[in-house]
Coordinates of C-alpha atoms and ligand atoms in Angstrom, one line a residue:
X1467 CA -106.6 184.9 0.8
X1468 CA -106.2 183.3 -2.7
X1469 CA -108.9 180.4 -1.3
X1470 CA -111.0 183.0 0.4
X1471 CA -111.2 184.4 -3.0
X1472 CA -112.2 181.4 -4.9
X1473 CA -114.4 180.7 -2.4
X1474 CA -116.3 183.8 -2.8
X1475 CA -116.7 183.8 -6.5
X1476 CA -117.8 180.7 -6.8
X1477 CA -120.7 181.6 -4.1
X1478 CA -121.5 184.5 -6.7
X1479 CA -121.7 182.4 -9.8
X1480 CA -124.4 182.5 -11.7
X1481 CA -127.0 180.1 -13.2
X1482 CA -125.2 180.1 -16.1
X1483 CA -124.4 177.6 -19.0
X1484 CA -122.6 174.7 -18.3
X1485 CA -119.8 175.9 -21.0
X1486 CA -119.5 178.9 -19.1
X1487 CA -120.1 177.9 -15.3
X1488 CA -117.2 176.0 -15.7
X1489 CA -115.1 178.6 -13.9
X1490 CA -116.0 181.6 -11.6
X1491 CA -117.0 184.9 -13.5
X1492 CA -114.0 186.8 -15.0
X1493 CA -111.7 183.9 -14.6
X1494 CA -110.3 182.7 -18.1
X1495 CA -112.1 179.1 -19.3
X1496 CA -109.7 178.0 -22.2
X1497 CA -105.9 178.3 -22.7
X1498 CA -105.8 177.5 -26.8
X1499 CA -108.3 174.3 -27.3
X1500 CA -107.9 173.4 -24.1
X1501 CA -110.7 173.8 -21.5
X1502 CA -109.8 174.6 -18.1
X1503 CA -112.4 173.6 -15.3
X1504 CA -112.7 174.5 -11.5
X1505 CA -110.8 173.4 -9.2
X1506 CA -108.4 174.4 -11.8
X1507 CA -108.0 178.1 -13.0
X1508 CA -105.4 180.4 -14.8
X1509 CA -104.4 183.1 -12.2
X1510 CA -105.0 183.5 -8.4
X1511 CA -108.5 183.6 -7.1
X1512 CA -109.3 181.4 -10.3
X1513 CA -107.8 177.7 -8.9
X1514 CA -109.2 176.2 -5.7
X1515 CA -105.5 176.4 -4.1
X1516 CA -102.0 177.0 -5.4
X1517 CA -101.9 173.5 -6.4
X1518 CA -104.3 173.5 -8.7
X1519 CA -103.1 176.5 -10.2
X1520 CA -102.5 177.2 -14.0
X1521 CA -100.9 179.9 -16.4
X1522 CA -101.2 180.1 -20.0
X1523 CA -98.3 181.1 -21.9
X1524 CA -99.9 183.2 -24.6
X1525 CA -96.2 183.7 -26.3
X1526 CA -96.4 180.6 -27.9
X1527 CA -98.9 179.8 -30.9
X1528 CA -101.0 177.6 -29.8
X1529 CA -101.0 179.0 -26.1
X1530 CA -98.8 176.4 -23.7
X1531 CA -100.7 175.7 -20.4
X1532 CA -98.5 175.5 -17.4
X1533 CA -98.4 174.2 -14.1
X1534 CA -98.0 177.0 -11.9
X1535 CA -95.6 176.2 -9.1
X1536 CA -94.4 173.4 -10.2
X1537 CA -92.5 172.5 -7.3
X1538 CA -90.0 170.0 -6.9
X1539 CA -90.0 169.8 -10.9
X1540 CA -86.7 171.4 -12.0
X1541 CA -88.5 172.5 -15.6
X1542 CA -92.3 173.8 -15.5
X1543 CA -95.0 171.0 -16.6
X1544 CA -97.0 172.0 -19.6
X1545 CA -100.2 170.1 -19.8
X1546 CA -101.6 168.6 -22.8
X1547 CA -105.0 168.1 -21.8
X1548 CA -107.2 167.7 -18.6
X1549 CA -110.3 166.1 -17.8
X1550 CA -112.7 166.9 -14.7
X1551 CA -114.8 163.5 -15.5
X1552 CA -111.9 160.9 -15.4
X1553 CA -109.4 162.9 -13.1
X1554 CA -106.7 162.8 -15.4
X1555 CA -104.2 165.1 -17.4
X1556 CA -101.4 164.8 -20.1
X1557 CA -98.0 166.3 -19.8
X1558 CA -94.6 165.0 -21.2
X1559 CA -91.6 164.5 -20.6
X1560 CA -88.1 163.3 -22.4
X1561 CA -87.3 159.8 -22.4
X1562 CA -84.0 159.3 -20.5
X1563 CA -81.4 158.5 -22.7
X1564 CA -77.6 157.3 -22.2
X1565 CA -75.3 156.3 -24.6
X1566 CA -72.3 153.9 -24.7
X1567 CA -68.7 153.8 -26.7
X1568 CA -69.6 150.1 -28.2
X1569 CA -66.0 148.9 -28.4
X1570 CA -65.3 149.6 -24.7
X1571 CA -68.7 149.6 -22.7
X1572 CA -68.2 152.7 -21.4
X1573 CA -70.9 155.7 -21.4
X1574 CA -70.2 158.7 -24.1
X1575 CA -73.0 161.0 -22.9
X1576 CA -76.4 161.1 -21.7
X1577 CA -79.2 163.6 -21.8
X1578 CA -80.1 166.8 -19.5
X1579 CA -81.8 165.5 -16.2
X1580 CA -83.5 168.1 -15.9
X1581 CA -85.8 166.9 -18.9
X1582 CA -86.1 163.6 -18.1
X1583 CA -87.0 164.2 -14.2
X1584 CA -89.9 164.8 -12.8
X1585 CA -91.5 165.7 -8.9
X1586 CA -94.7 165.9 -8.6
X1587 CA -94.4 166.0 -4.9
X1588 CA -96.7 168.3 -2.8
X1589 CA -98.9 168.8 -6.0
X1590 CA -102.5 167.0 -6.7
X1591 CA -101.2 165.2 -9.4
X1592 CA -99.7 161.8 -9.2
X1593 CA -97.9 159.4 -12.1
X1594 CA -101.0 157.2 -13.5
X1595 CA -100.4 153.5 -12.8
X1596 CA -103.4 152.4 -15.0
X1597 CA -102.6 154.7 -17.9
X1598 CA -98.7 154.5 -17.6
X1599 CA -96.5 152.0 -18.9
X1600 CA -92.2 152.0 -18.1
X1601 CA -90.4 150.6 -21.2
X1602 CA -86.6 150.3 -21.6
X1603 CA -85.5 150.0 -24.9
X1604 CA -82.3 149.5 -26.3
X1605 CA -79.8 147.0 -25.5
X1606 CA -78.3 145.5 -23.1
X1607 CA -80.5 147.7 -20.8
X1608 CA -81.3 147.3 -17.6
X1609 CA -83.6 150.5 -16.9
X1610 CA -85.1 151.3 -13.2
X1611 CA -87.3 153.8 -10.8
X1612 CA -86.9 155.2 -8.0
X1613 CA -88.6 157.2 -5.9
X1614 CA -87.8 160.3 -4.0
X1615 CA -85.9 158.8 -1.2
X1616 CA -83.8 156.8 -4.0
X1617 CA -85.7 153.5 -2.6
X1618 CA -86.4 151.0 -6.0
X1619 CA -89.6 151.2 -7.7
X1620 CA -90.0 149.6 -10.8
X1621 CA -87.6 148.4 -13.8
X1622 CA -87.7 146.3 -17.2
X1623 CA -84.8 144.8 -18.9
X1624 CA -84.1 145.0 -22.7
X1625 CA -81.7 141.9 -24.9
X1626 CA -80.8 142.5 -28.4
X1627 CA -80.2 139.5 -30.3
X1628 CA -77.8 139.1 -32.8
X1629 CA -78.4 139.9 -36.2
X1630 CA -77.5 136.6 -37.4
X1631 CA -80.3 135.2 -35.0
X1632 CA -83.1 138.0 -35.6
X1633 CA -82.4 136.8 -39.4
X1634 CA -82.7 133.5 -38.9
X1635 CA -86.2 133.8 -38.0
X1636 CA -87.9 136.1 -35.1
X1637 CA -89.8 139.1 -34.6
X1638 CA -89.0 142.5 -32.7
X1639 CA -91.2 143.5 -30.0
X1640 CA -92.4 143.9 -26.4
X1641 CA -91.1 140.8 -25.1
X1642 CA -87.4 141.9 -23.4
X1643 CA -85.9 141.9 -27.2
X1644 CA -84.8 145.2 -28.0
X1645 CA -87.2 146.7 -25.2
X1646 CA -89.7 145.7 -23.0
X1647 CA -92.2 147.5 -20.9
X1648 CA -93.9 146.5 -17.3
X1649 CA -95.7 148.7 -15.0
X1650 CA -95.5 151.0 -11.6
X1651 CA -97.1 151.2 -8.5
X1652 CA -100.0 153.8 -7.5
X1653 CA -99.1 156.8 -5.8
X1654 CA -96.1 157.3 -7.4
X1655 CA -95.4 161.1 -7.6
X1656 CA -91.6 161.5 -8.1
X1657 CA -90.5 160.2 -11.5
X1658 CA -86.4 159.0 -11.4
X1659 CA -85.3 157.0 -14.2
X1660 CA -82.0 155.4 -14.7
X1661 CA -80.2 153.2 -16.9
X1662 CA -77.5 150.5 -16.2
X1663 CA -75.3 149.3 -18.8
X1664 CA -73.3 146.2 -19.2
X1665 CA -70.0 145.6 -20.2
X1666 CA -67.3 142.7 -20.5
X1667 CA -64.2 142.9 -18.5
X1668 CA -63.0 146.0 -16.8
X1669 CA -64.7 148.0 -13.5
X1670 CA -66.6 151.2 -15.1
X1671 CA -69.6 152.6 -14.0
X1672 CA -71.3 149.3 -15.8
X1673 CA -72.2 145.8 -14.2
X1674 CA -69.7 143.6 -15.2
X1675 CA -70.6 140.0 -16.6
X1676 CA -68.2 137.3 -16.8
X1677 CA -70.1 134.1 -17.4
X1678 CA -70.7 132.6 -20.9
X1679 CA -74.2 132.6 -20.4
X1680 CA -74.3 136.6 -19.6
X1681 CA -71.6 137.1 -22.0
X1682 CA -74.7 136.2 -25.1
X1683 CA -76.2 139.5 -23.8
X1684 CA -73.3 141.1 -24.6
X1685 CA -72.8 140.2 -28.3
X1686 CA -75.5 142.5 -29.6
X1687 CA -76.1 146.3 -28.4
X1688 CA -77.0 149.1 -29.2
X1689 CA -75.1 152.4 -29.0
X1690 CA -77.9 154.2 -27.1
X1691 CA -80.2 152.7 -24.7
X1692 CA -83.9 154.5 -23.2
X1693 CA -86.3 154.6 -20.7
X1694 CA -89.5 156.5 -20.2
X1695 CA -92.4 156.3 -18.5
X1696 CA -95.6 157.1 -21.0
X1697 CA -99.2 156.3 -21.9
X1698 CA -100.1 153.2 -22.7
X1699 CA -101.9 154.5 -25.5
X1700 CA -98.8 156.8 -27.1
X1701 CA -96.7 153.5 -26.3
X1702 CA -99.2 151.2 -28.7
X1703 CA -99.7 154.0 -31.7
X1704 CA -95.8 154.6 -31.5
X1705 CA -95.2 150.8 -31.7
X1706 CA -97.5 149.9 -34.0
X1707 CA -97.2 146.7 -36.1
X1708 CA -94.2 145.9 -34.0
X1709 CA -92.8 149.0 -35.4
X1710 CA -90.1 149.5 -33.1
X1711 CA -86.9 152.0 -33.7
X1712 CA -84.7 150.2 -30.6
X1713 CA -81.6 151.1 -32.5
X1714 CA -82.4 155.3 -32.2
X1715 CA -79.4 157.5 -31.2
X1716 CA -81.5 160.9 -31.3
X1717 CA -83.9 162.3 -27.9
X1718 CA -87.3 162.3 -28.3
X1719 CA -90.8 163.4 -26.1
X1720 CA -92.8 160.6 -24.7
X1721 CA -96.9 161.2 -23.9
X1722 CA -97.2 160.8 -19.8
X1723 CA -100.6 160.7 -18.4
X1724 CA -101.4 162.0 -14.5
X1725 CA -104.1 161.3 -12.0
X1726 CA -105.0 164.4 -10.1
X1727 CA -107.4 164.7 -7.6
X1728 CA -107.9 166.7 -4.1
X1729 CA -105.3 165.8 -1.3
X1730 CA -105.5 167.7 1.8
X1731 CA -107.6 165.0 3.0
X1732 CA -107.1 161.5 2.5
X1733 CA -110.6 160.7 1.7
X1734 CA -114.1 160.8 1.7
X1735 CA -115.2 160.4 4.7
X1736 CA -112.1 162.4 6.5
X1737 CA -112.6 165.4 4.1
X1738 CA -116.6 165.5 5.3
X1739 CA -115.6 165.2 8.6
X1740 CA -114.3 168.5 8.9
X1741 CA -116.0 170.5 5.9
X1742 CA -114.9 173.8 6.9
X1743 CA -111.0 173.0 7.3
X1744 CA -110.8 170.7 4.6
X1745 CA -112.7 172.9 2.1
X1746 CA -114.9 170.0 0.9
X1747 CA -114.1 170.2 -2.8
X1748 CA -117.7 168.4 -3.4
X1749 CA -119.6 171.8 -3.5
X1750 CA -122.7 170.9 -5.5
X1751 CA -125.4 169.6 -3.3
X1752 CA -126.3 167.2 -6.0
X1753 CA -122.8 165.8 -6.1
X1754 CA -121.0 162.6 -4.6
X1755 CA -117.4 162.2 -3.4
X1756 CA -114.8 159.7 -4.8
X1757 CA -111.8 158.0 -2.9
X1758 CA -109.0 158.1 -5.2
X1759 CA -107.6 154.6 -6.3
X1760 CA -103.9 156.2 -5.7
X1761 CA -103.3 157.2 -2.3
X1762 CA -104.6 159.9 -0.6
X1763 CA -107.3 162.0 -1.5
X1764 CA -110.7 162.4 -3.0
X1765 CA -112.6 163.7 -6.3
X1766 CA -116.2 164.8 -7.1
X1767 CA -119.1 163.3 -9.2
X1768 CA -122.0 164.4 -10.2
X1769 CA -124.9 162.5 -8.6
X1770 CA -126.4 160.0 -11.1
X1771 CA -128.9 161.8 -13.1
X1772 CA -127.0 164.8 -12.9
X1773 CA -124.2 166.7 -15.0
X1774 CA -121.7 169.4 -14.6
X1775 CA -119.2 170.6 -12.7
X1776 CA -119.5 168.7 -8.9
X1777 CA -117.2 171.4 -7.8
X1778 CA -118.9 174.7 -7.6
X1779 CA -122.3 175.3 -6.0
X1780 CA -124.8 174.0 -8.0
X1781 CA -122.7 173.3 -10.7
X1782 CA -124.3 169.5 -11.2
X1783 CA -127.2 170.2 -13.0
X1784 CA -130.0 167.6 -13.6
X1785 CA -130.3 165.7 -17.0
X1786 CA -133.4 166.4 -18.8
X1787 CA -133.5 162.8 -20.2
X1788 CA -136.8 163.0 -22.3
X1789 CA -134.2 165.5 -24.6
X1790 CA -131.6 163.0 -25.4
X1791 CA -133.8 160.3 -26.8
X1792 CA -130.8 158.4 -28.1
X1793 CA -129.5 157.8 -24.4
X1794 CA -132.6 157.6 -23.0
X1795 CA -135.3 156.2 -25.2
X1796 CA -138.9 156.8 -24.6
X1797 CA -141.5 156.4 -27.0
X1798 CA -144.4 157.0 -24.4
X1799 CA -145.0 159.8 -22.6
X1800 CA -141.4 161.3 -20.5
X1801 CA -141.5 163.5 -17.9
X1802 CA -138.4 164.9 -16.7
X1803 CA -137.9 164.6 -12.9
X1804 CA -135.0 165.7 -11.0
X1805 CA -132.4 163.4 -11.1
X1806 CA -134.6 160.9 -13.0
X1807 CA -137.1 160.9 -15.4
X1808 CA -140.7 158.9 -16.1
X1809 CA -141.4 157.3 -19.3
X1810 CA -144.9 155.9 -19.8
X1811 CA -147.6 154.2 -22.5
X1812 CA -150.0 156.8 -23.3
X1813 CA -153.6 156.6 -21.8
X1814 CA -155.1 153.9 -23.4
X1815 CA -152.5 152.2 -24.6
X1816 CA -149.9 149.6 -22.7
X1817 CA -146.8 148.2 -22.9
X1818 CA -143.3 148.8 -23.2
X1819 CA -142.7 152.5 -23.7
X1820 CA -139.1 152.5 -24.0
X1821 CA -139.2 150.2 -27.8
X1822 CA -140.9 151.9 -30.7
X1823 CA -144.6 150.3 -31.2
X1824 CA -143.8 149.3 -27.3
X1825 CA -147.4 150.6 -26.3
X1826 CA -150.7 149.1 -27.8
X1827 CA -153.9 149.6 -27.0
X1828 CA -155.9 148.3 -23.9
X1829 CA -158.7 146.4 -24.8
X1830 CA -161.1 148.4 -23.1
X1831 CA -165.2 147.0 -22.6
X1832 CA -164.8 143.5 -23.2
Ligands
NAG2750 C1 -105.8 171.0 -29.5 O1 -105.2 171.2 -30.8 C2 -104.2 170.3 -31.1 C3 -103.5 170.6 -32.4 O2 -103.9 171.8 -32.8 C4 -104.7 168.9 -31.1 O3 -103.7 167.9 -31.3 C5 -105.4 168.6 -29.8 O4 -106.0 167.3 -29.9 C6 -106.5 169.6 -29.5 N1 -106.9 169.4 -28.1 C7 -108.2 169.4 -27.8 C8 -108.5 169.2 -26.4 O5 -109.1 169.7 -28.6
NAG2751 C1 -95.8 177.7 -4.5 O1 -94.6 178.5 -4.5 C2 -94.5 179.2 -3.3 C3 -93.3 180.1 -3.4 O2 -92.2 179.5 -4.0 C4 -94.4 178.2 -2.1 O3 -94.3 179.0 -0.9 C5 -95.6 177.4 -2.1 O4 -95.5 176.4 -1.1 C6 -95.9 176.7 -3.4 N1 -97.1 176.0 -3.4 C7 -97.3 174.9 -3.9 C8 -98.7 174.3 -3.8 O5 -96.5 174.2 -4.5
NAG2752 C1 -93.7 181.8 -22.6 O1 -93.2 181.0 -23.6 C2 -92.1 181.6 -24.2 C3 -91.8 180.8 -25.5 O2 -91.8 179.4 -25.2 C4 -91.0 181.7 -23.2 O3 -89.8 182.3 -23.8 C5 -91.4 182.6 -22.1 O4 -90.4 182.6 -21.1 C6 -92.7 182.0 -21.5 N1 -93.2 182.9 -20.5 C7 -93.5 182.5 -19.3 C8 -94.0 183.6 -18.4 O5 -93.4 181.4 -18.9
NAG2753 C1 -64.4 154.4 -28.0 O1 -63.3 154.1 -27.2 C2 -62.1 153.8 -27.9 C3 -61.1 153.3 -27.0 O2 -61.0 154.2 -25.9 C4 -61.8 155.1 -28.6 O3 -60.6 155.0 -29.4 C5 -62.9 155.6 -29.5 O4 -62.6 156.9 -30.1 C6 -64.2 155.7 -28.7 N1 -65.3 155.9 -29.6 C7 -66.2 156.8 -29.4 C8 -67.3 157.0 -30.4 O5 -66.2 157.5 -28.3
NAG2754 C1 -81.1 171.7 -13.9 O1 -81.8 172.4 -12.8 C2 -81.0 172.9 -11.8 C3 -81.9 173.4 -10.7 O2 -82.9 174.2 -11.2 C4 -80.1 173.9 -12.4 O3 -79.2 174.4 -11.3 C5 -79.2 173.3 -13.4 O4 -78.4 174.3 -14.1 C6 -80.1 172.7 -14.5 N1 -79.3 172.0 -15.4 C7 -79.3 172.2 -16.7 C8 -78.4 171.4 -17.6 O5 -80.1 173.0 -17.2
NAG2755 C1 -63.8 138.9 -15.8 O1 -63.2 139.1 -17.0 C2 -62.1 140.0 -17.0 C3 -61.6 140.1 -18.5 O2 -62.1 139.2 -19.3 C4 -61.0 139.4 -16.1 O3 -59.9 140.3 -16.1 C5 -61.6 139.3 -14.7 O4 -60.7 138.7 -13.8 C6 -62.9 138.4 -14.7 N1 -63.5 138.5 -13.4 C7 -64.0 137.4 -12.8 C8 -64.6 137.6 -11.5 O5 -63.9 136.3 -13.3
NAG2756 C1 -77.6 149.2 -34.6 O1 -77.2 149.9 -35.7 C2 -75.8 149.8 -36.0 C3 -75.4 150.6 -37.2 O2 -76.5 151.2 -37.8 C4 -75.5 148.3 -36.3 O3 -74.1 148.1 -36.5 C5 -75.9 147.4 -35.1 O4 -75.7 146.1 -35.4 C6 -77.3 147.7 -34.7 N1 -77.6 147.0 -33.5 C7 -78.6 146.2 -33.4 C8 -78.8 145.5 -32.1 O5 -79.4 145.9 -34.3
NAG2757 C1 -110.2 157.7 5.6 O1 -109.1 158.3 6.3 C2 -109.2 158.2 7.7 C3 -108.1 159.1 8.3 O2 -106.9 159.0 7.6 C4 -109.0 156.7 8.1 O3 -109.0 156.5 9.5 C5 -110.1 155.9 7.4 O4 -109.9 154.5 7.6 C6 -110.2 156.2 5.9 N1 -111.4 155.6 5.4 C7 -111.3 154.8 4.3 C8 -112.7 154.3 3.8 O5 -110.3 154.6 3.7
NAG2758 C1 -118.6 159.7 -12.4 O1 -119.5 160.1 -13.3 C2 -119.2 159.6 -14.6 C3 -120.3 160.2 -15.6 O2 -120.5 161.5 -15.3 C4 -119.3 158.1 -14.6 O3 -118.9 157.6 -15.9 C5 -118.3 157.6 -13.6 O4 -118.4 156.2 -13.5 C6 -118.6 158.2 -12.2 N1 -117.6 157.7 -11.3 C7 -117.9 157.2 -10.1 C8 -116.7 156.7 -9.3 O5 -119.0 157.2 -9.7

C-alpha cells in the first residue's frame, strides 16, 4: 500500500523546480541541512519502500535523520549526509574498544556492542569498500571482521615499539606501528569487529606467545587497543601529519561512509526485465540505469545532457548549456537542444566558436 502510495504521487508531481521536485508533493524535503531525495522520504508514502525509509528526530537541535527500520542494527542509524549522484551516505559508529590489565595480559573491560555493531542486512545500504578503510590501533592488536555468519573478513595488526627504540630514531604512523589500516571486501553489509590480545605465559582469553621473537611484540603495549571501520577521508584529517593518539584509553565516534542503491533486483538488465514487479526505480524517461559495483542491485542516472532526479517521472530535466557558459563555452551562436546543444560561428564569420575571437570573418567575393 505504502509503494502504491509513492507510486501515485510521484505520477501527480508537478513540473516543478528541481529543489522542490525532489520529493512527491506534501512529503518533507530537508531534515535540518540535510536534503532528502526520492527514493528516500521521511514518513510512509514519502520512501520508495520501507527500506529507503527515513524519520527525522525534530527533538534534537539540529534535527537527527534516522534510518527507519533499521533492522538487524541493535541501535537506530542516524545519517550524516546522502547523496542521490554518488549513491552514498554517512552514518557512524563507535570504534570498538577493549582494554587490557598491562601487568597480567588480561582484559579489564571493553565497550557496549551494541555501539560498535552494525547490520545492515535486508537494507539498501551496504559498508563502502572504496570509501572505507579498517584500522586497528593500539598495541599488540590483532583486530578482525567478520561477517554475519561469523566467517573472517578482513583484519590489520598493530606493534608498538619500545620507547627506547621510537627514541632512538623512527616515526609513528600507518605502517603496523601503533596501528595500521587495510581494506574490506564489496558487499559487505554486517559490520563485526573484534580484537585479539596477546599475552605472555598463562591461557586467558589472549593468544599466547612463547618465542623470543613474538615475545619483542610483547615488550611495548598499550593499555587499550581499537578498531573501526571509517572513511578514508575522516581517517586522513584525523591522522594528520602522522598525528596519531595510539596510546588513547577514552571511546570515541568514527565517520563510516555507505553505498546504497536499489536491491530487489540484482541489476540492470533483470530489473527491466520485469518493470512492473521490480518497480523499475529508473522512472525518468530521460534516465539510464547503473549496476552497482557491490553486489546486487542497481541505481539511476540522468541521461547525459540531462539533470535531476532519475527517479521520478520526468524528474531528469535537460541542461540548457548555452546558460552555463563556464561549463559549456560558446562564443558563437548556442542553441539549446534537448539533451545537447549547438554552438556555431555567426553568419559570416568561421572558425572555432567555442575560444573567444574563435570566429573570423569569411572572406567573401574574392
Ligand atoms: C549541516 O550542518 C553541520 C553543522 O551545522 C555541518 O557540519 C554539515 O556539513 C552540514 N551539512 C550539509 C549537508 O550542509
Ligand atoms: C520493517 O519493520 C517491520 C516490522 O518490524 C518488518 O516487518 C519489515 O520487514 C521491516 N522492513 C524492512 C525493510 O526492514
Ligand atoms: C528523538 O531524539 C531524542 C533525543 O535524542 C530522543 O530522546 C527521542 O527518543 C527521539 N525520538 C524518536 C522518536 O526517536
Ligand atoms: C592488574 O592485575 C593485577 C594482578 O591481578 C592486579 O593486582 C591489579 O589491580 C590489576 N590492575 C588493574 C588496573 O586492573
Ligand atoms: C544491546 O541490544 C540488545 C538487543 O536490542 C539489548 O537486549 C541489550 O540490552 C543491549 N545492550 C546494552 C548494553 O544496551
Ligand atoms: C610458555 O611460557 C609459559 C610461561 O613463561 C610456560 O609456562 C609455558 O610452558 C610455555 N609454553 C610453551 C608451549 O612453551
Ligand atoms: C602509553 O602510555 C603509558 C602511560 O601514559 C606509558 O607508560 C606507555 O609506555 C605508553 N605506551 C606506549 C606504547 O607508548
Ligand atoms: C543480471 O542478473 C541476472 C539474474 O540474476 C543474471 O543472469 C545476469 O547475468 C546479470 N547480468 C549482468 C550484466 O550482470
Ligand atoms: C552519473 O551522472 C553523473 C553526473 O550527473 C556523472 O558524474 C556520473 O559519472 C554518472 N555515472 C554513471 C555510471 O554514468
Amino acid at each position: 500500500m505504502a509503494v502504491a502510495l509513492a507510486i501515485l504521487l510521484v505520477g501527480l508531481a508537478p513540473a516543478t523546480p528541481l529543489s522542490s521536485a525532489q520529493q512527491p508533493p506534501g512529503c518533507p524535503s530537508t531534515c535540518g541541512n540535510i536534503s532528502i531525495p526520492y527514493p528516500f522520504g521521511i514518513g510512509a508514502g514519502c520512501a520508495r519502500d520501507e527500506g529507503f525509509q527515513l524519520e527525522c528526530n525534530h527533538t534534537s537541535s539540529p534535527p537527527l535523520l534516522i534510518v527507519s527500520n533499521s533492522t538487524g542494527g541493535r541501535h537506530r542509524q542516524q545519517l550524516l549526509s546522502l547523496s542521490l549522484a554518488d549513491g552514498e551516505a554517512r552514518t557512524f559508529l563507535t570504534a570498538k574498544r577493549r582494554c587490557y590489565n598491562s601487568s597480567t595480559g588480561d582484559m579489564v573491560s571493553e565497550n557496549d556492542q551494541n555501539a560498535t555493531e552494525m547490520s545492515l542486512s535486508g537494507t539498501p545500504y551496504r559498508f563502502s569498500r572504496s570509501r572505507n578503510r579498517l584500522v586497528a590501533l593500539g598495541c599488540p592488536n590483532l583486530a578482525y571482521l567478520v561477517d554475519g555468519r561469523g566467517s573472517y573478513i578482513s583484519s590489520c595488526t598493530s606493534i608498538c615499539r619500545t620507547p627506547e627504540s621510537v627514541a632512538a630514531g623512527s616515526t609513528v604512523g600507518f605502517t603496523g606501528e601503533g596501528c595500521c589500516q587495510s581494506s574490506i571486501p564489496y558487499s559487505v553489509d554486517v559490520y563485526k569487529p573484534d580484537i585479539i590480545g596477546f599475552k605472555q605465559g598463562q591461557a586467558g582469553d589472549s593468544v599466547l606467545l612463547n618465542s623470543t621473537a613474538a615475545s619483542s611484540i610483547l615488550q611495548s603495549s598499550t593499555v587499550c587497543r581499537y578498531m573501526y571501520l571509517a572513511e578514508d577521508r575522516w581517517i586522513d584529517a584525523a591522522y594528520r601529519d602522522g598525528a596519531v593518539d595510539f596510546n588513547r584509553t577514552d571511546d570515541f565516534a568514527v565517520h563510516v561512509v555507505l553505498d546504497w542503491a536499489v536491491r530487489n533486483a540484482g541489476n540492470c538488465s533483470a530489473a527491466r526485465r520485469n518493470l512492473a514487479a521490480a518497480n523499475y526505480a529508473c522512472r525518468s524517461a530521460d534516465s539510464v540505469c547503473v549496476d552497482t559495483g557491490d553486489g546486487d542491485g542497481y541505481r539511476c542516472n540522468c541521461s547525459k545532457g540531462y539533470e535531476g532526479n532519475p527517479y521520478h517521472d520526468g524528474g531528469c530535466k535537460d541542461i540548457n548549456e548555452c546558460e552555463r557558459a563556464k561549463e559549456y563555452p560558446c562564443f558563437g551562436v548556442c542553441i539549446n537542444t534537448l539533451g545537447s546543444y549547438h554552438c556555431s560561428c555567426p553568419p559570416g564569420t568561421s572558425g572555432n566558436p567555442t575560444i573567444q575571437t574563435g570566429c573570423v570573418k569569411t572572406n567573401q567575393g574574392n
